Amino acid sequence: MTGTLIAVDWGTTNRRAYLLDAAGTVLDTQRDERGVKTMPTADYPAELIALRARYGDLPVVLAGMVGAARGWVEVPYLSCPAGLAELGAALHWIEPGRTAIVPGLTDPAGDVMRGEEVQLLGAAAAGLTPDTALLCQPGTHCKWARLEAGQVRRFATALTGELFALLQAHSLLAEFLTGAVADDAPFREGVQRGLAGHLATDLFRVRAAAVLGQRPAAQSASYTSGLLIGHDVAGAEIAHGEPVYVLADPHLGDLYARAVTMAGGTPVRIASQAAFVSGITRLWSARQP
Amino acid sequence: MTGTLIAVDWGTTNRRAYLLDAAGTVLDTQRDERGVKTMPTADYPAELIALRARYGDLPVVLAGMVGAARGWVEVPYLSCPAGLAELGAALHWIEPGRTAIVPGLTDPAGDVMRGEEVQLLGAAAAGLTPDTALLCQPGTHCKWARLEAGQVRRFATALTGELFALLQAHSLLAEFLTGAVADDAPFREGVQRGLAGHLATDLFRVRAAAVLGQRPAAQSASYTSGLLIGHDVAGAEIAHGEPVYVLADPHLGDLYARAVTMAGGTPVRIASQAAFVSGITRLWSARQP
């Protein structure tokens, strides 16, 4: 087995590098915290030299925020609908044939993504989801994408994870949001309310319930996470019984799977890394020129 | 004209003291920033001495967060429905007949207020609103109260102002939220979207619109304020043509009045200070023992 391609999922906070062979098998992978936000623009060439020193003098393809204004080079977004063939044909070449950045996607309704498109489309290409499916990728910014015929048709992003972090760090609720978040009774109560309720009021009532002794403060974090995830899932307008393919780590995946079930959908868990590798291998095969 | 009562609206950040005569006329008023959050518990007695040194050796009645756990003495909430007579009968006496704290209100659905009840009920008692009315008091935490027969029947609080401040100070949107907020076209576009849209997604799209050049970054703050206020107003479920009595400073009052109009209601502006004085005078008259 010989490596033929170095692929990097290069996000705001973290990056993960893969050494792949011609069949798309992962020969090695390493994750570190050298995300875009810690990286001065001038440092990228040295990072590429280091990657090739580690894995061999191979082509390198980069996806994610590395192609944003705050990354290495700002690469224009591709408009939906778009699939892996369109992404491969629109690679931004730093060095022709040798080093490329994957463009992000934009939804005409006014939304953007960089990096998630590789996982979402890769999941379908690998047969982990049908070609036409609703996919959910929870995180700081939760992405919801509708695929049609193997292309991203439209998508929306919810500020869910960031809102929770803001409330926990800086809000009047902060002192109540120190407990653990789990798929427990308070979480499910929060989801129920979040699916049907009114976010700005429900959030204030987290504090009120703690002050009034209606809910133990230790349960407030789980309840609030449920509220926000319920609000998020409500926005996806899941049809009754509709499968929702969830790409997430086990903890966040559990929480979203529960909320999807409570919203009437059928969650199906997908491994994010396998989806990324599938997507990046296929778009590299479709590269132009 | 001789002063007979010192009344203080003592909030988290600010306080305003009034010298009132027997007819409820304001003989003097002073505002400062000695709110509850800056005040150690041990300092309250000295503050009372200072108030009496300024205005005379008169009874003092205190309303607001001064009666919260983080204030001087934690005073139990009164349950809705409640009016000025019930508040007067439930005063917490620091010194009998001489120094009292007004209890806050709690809504059985799980909400709390301290201080706003005096303004809301005072507005109706002064004839500034009917006895049965929907009142809105915007701020860091926006209060919506339904009065029936001169009592607060139920109320809800929305975290609107605090969410805007969090987003402006700490979020990924912060760099885009530096412009002025006014009742302008971007604000109205935000309200329209907030009334019908999905908050967590709409917030993410503020950034997307700026990145994509779909909206000038200078308009983002006004638009985002509109989104949050629209979301807030949508939660109040205003009937078509229903009057909504808005107690707020001119700037915030303009913004909420616009959003109420766009939601199909009829905004009526009320002077907050006149409402407070009306409420505190009447509940003092109803004091027990």
PDB file of C-alpha atoms in Angstrom, chain B:
ATOM      1  CA  MET B   1     -45.797  70.982  48.863  1.00  0.00           C
ATOM      2  CA  THR B   2     -44.212  68.663  51.400  1.00  0.00           C
ATOM      3  CA  GLY B   3     -42.651  65.285  50.718  1.00  0.00           C
ATOM      4  CA  THR B   4     -44.377  62.332  52.388  1.00  0.00           C
ATOM      5  CA  LEU B   5     -42.718  59.298  50.787  1.00  0.00           C
ATOM      6  CA  ILE B   6     -39.370  58.329  49.299  1.00  0.00           C
ATOM      7  CA  ALA B   7     -39.731  55.684  46.569  1.00  0.00           C
ATOM      8  CA  VAL B   8     -36.851  53.919  44.850  1.00  0.00           C
ATOM      9  CA  ASP B   9     -36.921  51.891  41.633  1.00  0.00           C
ATOM     10  CA  TRP B  10     -33.786  49.881  42.392  1.00  0.00           C
ATOM     11  CA  GLY B  11     -32.646  47.717  39.504  1.00  0.00           C
ATOM     12  CA  THR B  12     -29.642  45.565  38.704  1.00  0.00           C
ATOM     13  CA  THR B  13     -27.673  48.353  37.021  1.00  0.00           C
ATOM     14  CA  ASN B  14     -29.378  51.634  37.909  1.00  0.00           C
ATOM     15  CA  ARG B  15     -31.594  53.095  40.554  1.00  0.00           C
ATOM     16  CA  ARG B  16     -33.931  56.060  40.517  1.00  0.00           C
ATOM     17  CA  ALA B  17     -35.141  57.730  43.713  1.00  0.00           C
ATOM     18  CA  TYR B  18     -38.291  59.887  43.931  1.00  0.00           C
ATOM     19  CA  LEU B  19     -39.513  62.308  46.570  1.00  0.00           C
ATOM     20  CA  LEU B  20     -43.325  62.222  46.439  1.00  0.00           C
ATOM     21  CA  ASP B  21     -46.042  64.237  48.154  1.00  0.00           C
ATOM     22  CA  ALA B  22     -49.333  62.858  49.488  1.00  0.00           C
ATOM     23  CA  ALA B  23     -51.016  63.325  46.081  1.00  0.00           C
ATOM     24  CA  GLY B  24     -48.255  61.391  44.299  1.00  0.00           C
ATOM     25  CA  THR B  25     -46.638  64.463  42.771  1.00  0.00           C
ATOM     26  CA  VAL B  26     -42.913  64.091  42.061  1.00  0.00           C
ATOM     27  CA  LEU B  27     -41.107  66.818  44.032  1.00  0.00           C
ATOM     28  CA  ASP B  28     -37.658  65.564  43.088  1.00  0.00           C
ATOM     29  CA  THR B  29     -36.070  62.609  41.304  1.00  0.00           C
ATOM     30  CA  GLN B  30     -32.491  61.478  40.890  1.00  0.00           C
ATOM     31  CA  ARG B  31     -30.989  58.618  38.923  1.00  0.00           C
ATOM     32  CA  ASP B  32     -27.594  57.033  39.507  1.00  0.00           C
ATOM     33  CA  GLU B  33     -25.715  53.829  38.740  1.00  0.00           C
ATOM     34  CA  ARG B  34     -25.717  52.395  42.252  1.00  0.00           C
ATOM     35  CA  GLY B  35     -27.640  49.325  41.080  1.00  0.00           C
ATOM     36  CA  VAL B  36     -27.879  46.086  43.033  1.00  0.00           C
ATOM     37  CA  LYS B  37     -24.936  44.470  41.251  1.00  0.00           C
ATOM     38  CA  THR B  38     -22.527  47.127  42.554  1.00  0.00           C
ATOM     39  CA  MET B  39     -23.866  47.107  46.130  1.00  0.00           C
ATOM     40  CA  PRO B  40     -22.606  44.834  48.957  1.00  0.00           C
ATOM     41  CA  THR B  41     -25.476  43.736  51.225  1.00  0.00           C
ATOM     42  CA  ALA B  42     -23.930  45.522  54.189  1.00  0.00           C
ATOM     43  CA  ASP B  43     -24.130  48.893  52.406  1.00  0.00           C
ATOM     44  CA  TYR B  44     -27.938  49.145  52.199  1.00  0.00           C
ATOM     45  CA  PRO B  45     -28.530  50.663  55.662  1.00  0.00           C
ATOM     46  CA  ALA B  46     -26.093  53.473  54.888  1.00  0.00           C
ATOM     47  CA  GLU B  47     -27.839  54.069  51.554  1.00  0.00           C
ATOM     48  CA  LEU B  48     -31.152  54.486  53.397  1.00  0.00           C
ATOM     49  CA  ILE B  49     -29.572  56.972  55.782  1.00  0.00           C
ATOM     50  CA  ALA B  50     -28.242  58.925  52.800  1.00  0.00           C
ATOM     51  CA  LEU B  51     -31.686  58.972  51.125  1.00  0.00           C
ATOM     52  CA  ARG B  52     -33.311  60.335  54.291  1.00  0.00           C
ATOM     53  CA  ALA B  53     -30.507  62.873  54.740  1.00  0.00           C
ATOM     54  CA  ARG B  54     -31.312  64.165  51.255  1.00  0.00           C
ATOM     55  CA  TYR B  55     -35.117  64.077  51.348  1.00  0.00           C
ATOM     56  CA  GLY B  56     -36.118  64.118  55.019  1.00  0.00           C
ATOM     57  CA  ASP B  57     -36.931  61.504  57.642  1.00  0.00           C
ATOM     58  CA  LEU B  58     -39.734  59.880  55.620  1.00  0.00           C
ATOM     59  CA  PRO B  59     -40.999  56.359  54.941  1.00  0.00           C
ATOM     60  CA  VAL B  60     -39.076  54.606  52.162  1.00  0.00           C
ATOM     61  CA  VAL B  61     -40.469  52.019  49.747  1.00  0.00           C
ATOM     62  CA  LEU B  62     -38.123  50.070  47.490  1.00  0.00           C
ATOM     63  CA  ALA B  63     -39.028  48.130  44.339  1.00  0.00           C
ATOM     64  CA  GLY B  64     -36.965  45.979  41.983  1.00  0.00           C
ATOM     65  CA  MET B  65     -33.957  43.702  42.279  1.00  0.00           C
ATOM     66  CA  VAL B  66     -33.264  45.130  45.746  1.00  0.00           C
ATOM     67  CA  GLY B  67     -35.669  42.352  46.852  1.00  0.00           C
ATOM     68  CA  ALA B  68     -33.792  39.555  45.021  1.00  0.00           C
ATOM     69  CA  ALA B  69     -31.309  37.073  46.469  1.00  0.00           C
ATOM     70  CA  ARG B  70     -28.496  39.250  45.165  1.00  0.00           C
ATOM     71  CA  GLY B  71     -30.110  42.396  46.625  1.00  0.00           C
ATOM     72  CA  TRP B  72     -30.653  43.507  50.219  1.00  0.00           C
ATOM     73  CA  VAL B  73     -33.177  40.944  51.464  1.00  0.00           C
ATOM     74  CA  GLU B  74     -34.728  38.142  49.408  1.00  0.00           C
ATOM     75  CA  VAL B  75     -38.477  38.821  49.432  1.00  0.00           C
ATOM     76  CA  PRO B  76     -40.764  35.959  48.317  1.00  0.00           C
ATOM     77  CA  TYR B  77     -42.605  36.457  45.038  1.00  0.00           C
ATOM     78  CA  LEU B  78     -46.346  36.964  44.929  1.00  0.00           C
ATOM     79  CA  SER B  79     -48.183  34.685  42.497  1.00  0.00           C
ATOM     80  CA  CYS B  80     -50.281  35.952  39.582  1.00  0.00           C
ATOM     81  CA  PRO B  81     -52.964  37.108  39.382  1.00  0.00           C
ATOM     82  CA  ALA B  82     -52.068  40.083  41.585  1.00  0.00           C
ATOM     83  CA  GLY B  83     -52.678  43.826  41.593  1.00  0.00           C
ATOM     84  CA  LEU B  84     -51.483  46.871  43.530  1.00  0.00           C
ATOM     85  CA  ALA B  85     -53.714  46.025  46.516  1.00  0.00           C
ATOM     86  CA  GLU B  86     -52.119  42.579  46.817  1.00  0.00           C
ATOM     87  CA  LEU B  87     -48.618  44.038  46.462  1.00  0.00           C
ATOM     88  CA  GLY B  88     -49.363  46.676  49.140  1.00  0.00           C
ATOM     89  CA  ALA B  89     -50.657  43.997  51.494  1.00  0.00           C
ATOM     90  CA  ALA B  90     -47.556  41.851  50.946  1.00  0.00           C
ATOM     91  CA  LEU B  91     -44.855  44.482  51.483  1.00  0.00           C
ATOM     92  CA  HIS B  92     -41.781  43.141  53.218  1.00  0.00           C
ATOM     93  CA  TRP B  93     -41.063  45.443  56.168  1.00  0.00           C
ATOM     94  CA  ILE B  94     -37.420  46.101  57.020  1.00  0.00           C
ATOM     95  CA  GLU B  95     -38.654  48.492  59.762  1.00  0.00           C
ATOM     96  CA  PRO B  96     -42.416  48.281  60.353  1.00  0.00           C
ATOM     97  CA  GLY B  97     -44.270  51.270  58.909  1.00  0.00           C
ATOM     98  CA  ARG B  98     -41.024  52.896  57.861  1.00  0.00           C
ATOM     99  CA  THR B  99     -38.980  50.925  55.306  1.00  0.00           C
ATOM    100  CA  ALA B 100     -40.456  48.339  52.957  1.00  0.00           C
ATOM    101  CA  ILE B 101     -39.576  46.278  49.882  1.00  0.00           C
ATOM    102  CA  VAL B 102     -42.189  45.453  47.215  1.00  0.00           C
ATOM    103  CA  PRO B 103     -42.391  41.703  46.433  1.00  0.00           C
ATOM    104  CA  GLY B 104     -41.910  40.640  42.820  1.00  0.00           C
ATOM    105  CA  LEU B 105     -44.380  38.543  40.854  1.00  0.00           C
ATOM    106  CA  THR B 106     -44.201  34.995  39.586  1.00  0.00           C
ATOM    107  CA  ASP B 107     -46.187  33.451  36.769  1.00  0.00           C
ATOM    108  CA  PRO B 108     -47.164  29.818  37.410  1.00  0.00           C
ATOM    109  CA  ALA B 109     -45.860  28.913  33.918  1.00  0.00           C
ATOM    110  CA  GLY B 110     -42.419  29.646  35.355  1.00  0.00           C
ATOM    111  CA  ASP B 111     -41.500  33.289  35.030  1.00  0.00           C
ATOM    112  CA  VAL B 112     -40.437  36.055  37.417  1.00  0.00           C
ATOM    113  CA  MET B 113     -40.274  39.851  37.619  1.00  0.00           C
ATOM    114  CA  ARG B 114     -39.104  42.367  40.222  1.00  0.00           C
ATOM    115  CA  GLY B 115     -39.884  46.045  39.765  1.00  0.00           C
ATOM    116  CA  GLU B 116     -41.677  45.931  36.427  1.00  0.00           C
ATOM    117  CA  GLU B 117     -44.951  45.024  38.198  1.00  0.00           C
ATOM    118  CA  VAL B 118     -45.086  48.507  39.758  1.00  0.00           C
ATOM    119  CA  GLN B 119     -44.862  50.197  36.351  1.00  0.00           C
ATOM    120  CA  LEU B 120     -47.234  47.803  34.602  1.00  0.00           C
ATOM    121  CA  LEU B 121     -49.946  48.039  37.241  1.00  0.00           C
ATOM    122  CA  GLY B 122     -49.312  51.747  37.761  1.00  0.00           C
ATOM    123  CA  ALA B 123     -49.944  52.417  34.073  1.00  0.00           C
ATOM    124  CA  ALA B 124     -53.405  50.885  34.333  1.00  0.00           C
ATOM    125  CA  ALA B 125     -54.144  52.539  37.713  1.00  0.00           C
ATOM    126  CA  ALA B 126     -53.292  55.954  36.210  1.00  0.00           C
ATOM    127  CA  GLY B 127     -55.620  55.336  33.286  1.00  0.00           C
ATOM    128  CA  LEU B 128     -52.716  55.211  30.818  1.00  0.00           C
ATOM    129  CA  THR B 129     -54.025  51.783  29.748  1.00  0.00           C
ATOM    130  CA  PRO B 130     -57.373  50.046  30.202  1.00  0.00           C
ATOM    131  CA  ASP B 131     -57.740  47.652  33.147  1.00  0.00           C
ATOM    132  CA  THR B 132     -57.528  44.781  30.694  1.00  0.00           C
ATOM    133  CA  ALA B 133     -54.639  45.197  28.291  1.00  0.00           C
ATOM    134  CA  LEU B 134     -51.453  43.776  26.795  1.00  0.00           C
ATOM    135  CA  LEU B 135     -48.368  45.647  27.986  1.00  0.00           C
ATOM    136  CA  CYS B 136     -44.797  45.398  26.717  1.00  0.00           C
ATOM    137  CA  GLN B 137     -41.750  46.594  28.600  1.00  0.00           C
ATOM    138  CA  PRO B 138     -38.644  46.195  26.411  1.00  0.00           C
ATOM    139  CA  GLY B 139     -35.144  46.024  27.850  1.00  0.00           C
ATOM    140  CA  THR B 140     -32.368  43.541  28.577  1.00  0.00           C
ATOM    141  CA  HIS B 141     -35.210  41.184  29.462  1.00  0.00           C
ATOM    142  CA  CYS B 142     -38.416  42.200  27.718  1.00  0.00           C
ATOM    143  CA  LYS B 143     -41.580  41.727  29.794  1.00  0.00           C
ATOM    144  CA  TRP B 144     -44.959  41.025  28.211  1.00  0.00           C
ATOM    145  CA  ALA B 145     -47.887  41.206  30.638  1.00  0.00           C
ATOM    146  CA  ARG B 146     -51.588  40.610  30.224  1.00  0.00           C
ATOM    147  CA  LEU B 147     -53.620  42.687  32.677  1.00  0.00           C
ATOM    148  CA  GLU B 148     -57.176  41.699  33.541  1.00  0.00           C
ATOM    149  CA  ALA B 149     -59.366  43.813  35.819  1.00  0.00           C
ATOM    150  CA  GLY B 150     -56.322  45.787  36.948  1.00  0.00           C
ATOM    151  CA  GLN B 151     -54.292  42.700  37.918  1.00  0.00           C
ATOM    152  CA  VAL B 152     -51.355  41.038  36.185  1.00  0.00           C
ATOM    153  CA  ARG B 153     -52.975  37.839  34.958  1.00  0.00           C
ATOM    154  CA  ARG B 154     -49.917  36.300  33.273  1.00  0.00           C
ATOM    155  CA  PHE B 155     -46.611  37.399  31.864  1.00  0.00           C
ATOM    156  CA  ALA B 156     -43.581  36.207  29.943  1.00  0.00           C
ATOM    157  CA  THR B 157     -40.020  37.458  29.679  1.00  0.00           C
ATOM    158  CA  ALA B 158     -37.860  37.294  26.557  1.00  0.00           C
ATOM    159  CA  LEU B 159     -34.068  37.413  26.700  1.00  0.00           C
ATOM    160  CA  THR B 160     -34.022  39.755  23.688  1.00  0.00           C
ATOM    161  CA  GLY B 161     -31.755  42.589  24.821  1.00  0.00           C
ATOM    162  CA  GLU B 162     -29.301  40.230  26.482  1.00  0.00           C
ATOM    163  CA  LEU B 163     -29.079  38.007  23.381  1.00  0.00           C
ATOM    164  CA  PHE B 164     -28.278  41.052  21.254  1.00  0.00           C
ATOM    165  CA  ALA B 165     -25.589  42.163  23.707  1.00  0.00           C
ATOM    166  CA  LEU B 166     -24.061  38.652  23.815  1.00  0.00           C
ATOM    167  CA  LEU B 167     -23.970  38.415  20.030  1.00  0.00           C
ATOM    168  CA  GLN B 168     -22.454  41.890  19.757  1.00  0.00           C
ATOM    169  CA  ALA B 169     -19.788  41.286  22.394  1.00  0.00           C
ATOM    170  CA  HIS B 170     -18.771  37.664  22.058  1.00  0.00           C
ATOM    171  CA  SER B 171     -20.100  35.884  18.973  1.00  0.00           C
ATOM    172  CA  LEU B 172     -18.827  35.132  15.508  1.00  0.00           C
ATOM    173  CA  LEU B 173     -21.194  37.917  14.394  1.00  0.00           C
ATOM    174  CA  ALA B 174     -19.494  40.494  16.630  1.00  0.00           C
ATOM    175  CA  GLU B 175     -17.353  42.004  13.886  1.00  0.00           C
ATOM    176  CA  PHE B 176     -20.485  42.664  11.818  1.00  0.00           C
ATOM    177  CA  LEU B 177     -22.590  44.175  14.620  1.00  0.00           C
ATOM    178  CA  THR B 178     -20.829  47.502  15.019  1.00  0.00           C
ATOM    179  CA  GLY B 179     -23.296  49.693  13.087  1.00  0.00           C
ATOM    180  CA  ALA B 180     -26.144  51.790  14.493  1.00  0.00           C
ATOM    181  CA  VAL B 181     -29.585  50.311  15.220  1.00  0.00           C
ATOM    182  CA  ALA B 182     -32.519  52.386  13.997  1.00  0.00           C
ATOM    183  CA  ASP B 183     -36.042  51.972  12.672  1.00  0.00           C
ATOM    184  CA  ASP B 184     -34.645  51.758   9.131  1.00  0.00           C
ATOM    185  CA  ALA B 185     -35.072  49.425   6.148  1.00  0.00           C
ATOM    186  CA  PRO B 186     -32.660  46.715   7.416  1.00  0.00           C
ATOM    187  CA  PHE B 187     -34.380  46.762  10.824  1.00  0.00           C
ATOM    188  CA  ARG B 188     -37.788  46.264   9.199  1.00  0.00           C
ATOM    189  CA  GLU B 189     -36.418  43.472   7.010  1.00  0.00           C
ATOM    190  CA  GLY B 190     -35.134  41.815  10.190  1.00  0.00           C
ATOM    191  CA  VAL B 191     -38.476  42.194  11.962  1.00  0.00           C
ATOM    192  CA  GLN B 192     -40.303  40.678   9.004  1.00  0.00           C
ATOM    193  CA  ARG B 193     -37.988  37.704   9.063  1.00  0.00           C
ATOM    194  CA  GLY B 194     -38.017  37.433  12.881  1.00  0.00           C
ATOM    195  CA  LEU B 195     -41.819  37.364  12.941  1.00  0.00           C
ATOM    196  CA  ALA B 196     -41.962  34.387  10.595  1.00  0.00           C
ATOM    197  CA  GLY B 197     -38.493  32.875  10.579  1.00  0.00           C
ATOM    198  CA  HIS B 198     -36.288  30.591  12.580  1.00  0.00           C
ATOM    199  CA  LEU B 199     -34.000  32.451  14.953  1.00  0.00           C
ATOM    200  CA  ALA B 200     -30.929  30.184  15.152  1.00  0.00           C
ATOM    201  CA  THR B 201     -30.707  29.946  11.354  1.00  0.00           C
ATOM    202  CA  ASP B 202     -31.528  33.595  10.702  1.00  0.00           C
ATOM    203  CA  LEU B 203     -28.727  34.649  13.070  1.00  0.00           C
ATOM    204  CA  PHE B 204     -26.128  32.559  11.242  1.00  0.00           C
ATOM    205  CA  ARG B 205     -27.231  34.121   7.980  1.00  0.00           C
ATOM    206  CA  VAL B 206     -26.356  37.610   9.241  1.00  0.00           C
ATOM    207  CA  ARG B 207     -22.734  36.596   8.865  1.00  0.00           C
ATOM    208  CA  ALA B 208     -23.350  34.777   5.590  1.00  0.00           C
ATOM    209  CA  ALA B 209     -25.028  37.862   4.086  1.00  0.00           C
ATOM    210  CA  ALA B 210     -22.079  40.061   5.080  1.00  0.00           C
ATOM    211  CA  VAL B 211     -19.501  37.561   3.780  1.00  0.00           C
ATOM    212  CA  LEU B 212     -21.403  37.171   0.496  1.00  0.00           C
ATOM    213  CA  GLY B 213     -21.861  40.936   0.100  1.00  0.00           C
ATOM    214  CA  GLN B 214     -25.660  40.549   0.161  1.00  0.00           C
ATOM    215  CA  ARG B 215     -26.021  43.134   2.940  1.00  0.00           C
ATOM    216  CA  PRO B 216     -23.553  45.902   3.860  1.00  0.00           C
ATOM    217  CA  ALA B 217     -21.924  45.017   7.190  1.00  0.00           C
ATOM    218  CA  ALA B 218     -22.942  48.462   8.503  1.00  0.00           C
ATOM    219  CA  GLN B 219     -26.599  47.361   8.267  1.00  0.00           C
ATOM    220  CA  SER B 220     -26.092  44.081  10.124  1.00  0.00           C
ATOM    221  CA  ALA B 221     -26.687  45.448  13.618  1.00  0.00           C
ATOM    222  CA  SER B 222     -30.007  47.030  12.692  1.00  0.00           C
ATOM    223  CA  TYR B 223     -31.094  43.894  10.833  1.00  0.00           C
ATOM    224  CA  THR B 224     -30.097  41.629  13.748  1.00  0.00           C
ATOM    225  CA  SER B 225     -31.913  43.846  16.245  1.00  0.00           C
ATOM    226  CA  GLY B 226     -34.947  43.543  13.980  1.00  0.00           C
ATOM    227  CA  LEU B 227     -34.622  39.743  13.900  1.00  0.00           C
ATOM    228  CA  LEU B 228     -34.510  39.492  17.683  1.00  0.00           C
ATOM    229  CA  ILE B 229     -37.299  42.002  18.284  1.00  0.00           C
ATOM    230  CA  GLY B 230     -39.415  40.346  15.583  1.00  0.00           C
ATOM    231  CA  HIS B 231     -38.866  36.958  17.240  1.00  0.00           C
ATOM    232  CA  ASP B 232     -39.760  38.522  20.588  1.00  0.00           C
ATOM    233  CA  VAL B 233     -42.949  40.177  19.310  1.00  0.00           C
ATOM    234  CA  ALA B 234     -44.042  36.986  17.509  1.00  0.00           C
ATOM    235  CA  GLY B 235     -44.061  35.217  20.885  1.00  0.00           C
ATOM    236  CA  ALA B 236     -46.614  37.658  22.286  1.00  0.00           C
ATOM    237  CA  GLU B 237     -49.325  36.414  19.913  1.00  0.00           C
ATOM    238  CA  ILE B 238     -50.861  39.846  19.403  1.00  0.00           C
ATOM    239  CA  ALA B 239     -54.407  39.756  18.033  1.00  0.00           C
ATOM    240  CA  HIS B 240     -55.080  41.669  14.804  1.00  0.00           C
ATOM    241  CA  GLY B 241     -55.489  45.352  15.649  1.00  0.00           C
ATOM    242  CA  GLU B 242     -54.948  44.749  19.374  1.00  0.00           C
ATOM    243  CA  PRO B 243     -53.507  47.726  21.265  1.00  0.00           C
ATOM    244  CA  VAL B 244     -50.085  47.044  22.810  1.00  0.00           C
ATOM    245  CA  TYR B 245     -49.001  49.508  25.504  1.00  0.00           C
ATOM    246  CA  VAL B 246     -45.235  49.987  25.267  1.00  0.00           C
ATOM    247  CA  LEU B 247     -43.266  51.272  28.277  1.00  0.00           C
ATOM    248  CA  ALA B 248     -39.756  52.145  27.111  1.00  0.00           C
ATOM    249  CA  ASP B 249     -37.270  54.900  26.421  1.00  0.00           C
ATOM    250  CA  PRO B 250     -37.838  56.665  23.076  1.00  0.00           C
ATOM    251  CA  HIS B 251     -35.257  54.664  21.064  1.00  0.00           C
ATOM    252  CA  LEU B 252     -36.261  51.172  22.167  1.00  0.00           C
ATOM    253  CA  GLY B 253     -39.894  52.257  22.183  1.00  0.00           C
ATOM    254  CA  ASP B 254     -39.637  53.235  18.495  1.00  0.00           C
ATOM    255  CA  LEU B 255     -38.197  49.846  17.598  1.00  0.00           C
ATOM    256  CA  TYR B 256     -40.842  47.838  19.482  1.00  0.00           C
ATOM    257  CA  ALA B 257     -43.652  50.078  18.238  1.00  0.00           C
ATOM    258  CA  ARG B 258     -42.543  49.385  14.667  1.00  0.00           C
ATOM    259  CA  ALA B 259     -42.380  45.633  15.271  1.00  0.00           C
ATOM    260  CA  VAL B 260     -45.795  45.620  16.982  1.00  0.00           C
ATOM    261  CA  THR B 261     -47.255  47.421  13.974  1.00  0.00           C
ATOM    262  CA  MET B 262     -45.671  44.932  11.590  1.00  0.00           C
ATOM    263  CA  ALA B 263     -47.138  42.093  13.689  1.00  0.00           C
ATOM    264  CA  GLY B 264     -50.627  43.553  13.180  1.00  0.00           C
ATOM    265  CA  GLY B 265     -50.968  45.267  16.573  1.00  0.00           C
ATOM    266  CA  THR B 266     -51.518  48.916  17.470  1.00  0.00           C
ATOM    267  CA  PRO B 267     -48.694  50.302  19.627  1.00  0.00           C
ATOM    268  CA  VAL B 268     -49.482  52.937  22.281  1.00  0.00           C
ATOM    269  CA  ARG B 269     -46.517  54.578  24.016  1.00  0.00           C
ATOM    270  CA  ILE B 270     -46.564  55.011  27.813  1.00  0.00           C
ATOM    271  CA  ALA B 271     -44.181  57.080  29.977  1.00  0.00           C
ATOM    272  CA  SER B 272     -42.416  54.619  32.309  1.00  0.00           C
ATOM    273  CA  GLN B 273     -41.716  57.090  35.118  1.00  0.00           C
ATOM    274  CA  ALA B 274     -45.327  58.276  35.347  1.00  0.00           C
ATOM    275  CA  ALA B 275     -46.424  54.653  35.465  1.00  0.00           C
ATOM    276  CA  PHE B 276     -43.966  53.829  38.263  1.00  0.00           C
ATOM    277  CA  VAL B 277     -45.027  56.812  40.376  1.00  0.00           C
ATOM    278  CA  SER B 278     -48.685  55.936  39.901  1.00  0.00           C
ATOM    279  CA  GLY B 279     -48.069  52.344  40.944  1.00  0.00           C
ATOM    280  CA  ILE B 280     -45.860  52.975  43.928  1.00  0.00           C
ATOM    281  CA  THR B 281     -48.178  55.678  45.330  1.00  0.00           C
ATOM    282  CA  ARG B 282     -51.210  53.429  45.117  1.00  0.00           C
ATOM    283  CA  LEU B 283     -49.587  50.335  46.531  1.00  0.00           C
ATOM    284  CA  TRP B 284     -48.220  52.418  49.392  1.00  0.00           C
ATOM    285  CA  SER B 285     -51.776  53.598  50.118  1.00  0.00           C
ATOM    286  CA  ALA B 286     -52.839  49.937  50.240  1.00  0.00           C
ATOM    287  CA  ARG B 287     -50.010  48.971  52.613  1.00  0.00           C
ATOM    288  CA  GLN B 288     -50.595  46.643  55.527  1.00  0.00           C
ATOM    289  CA  PRO B 289     -50.315  46.536  58.460  1.00  0.00           C
TER     290      PRO B 289
END
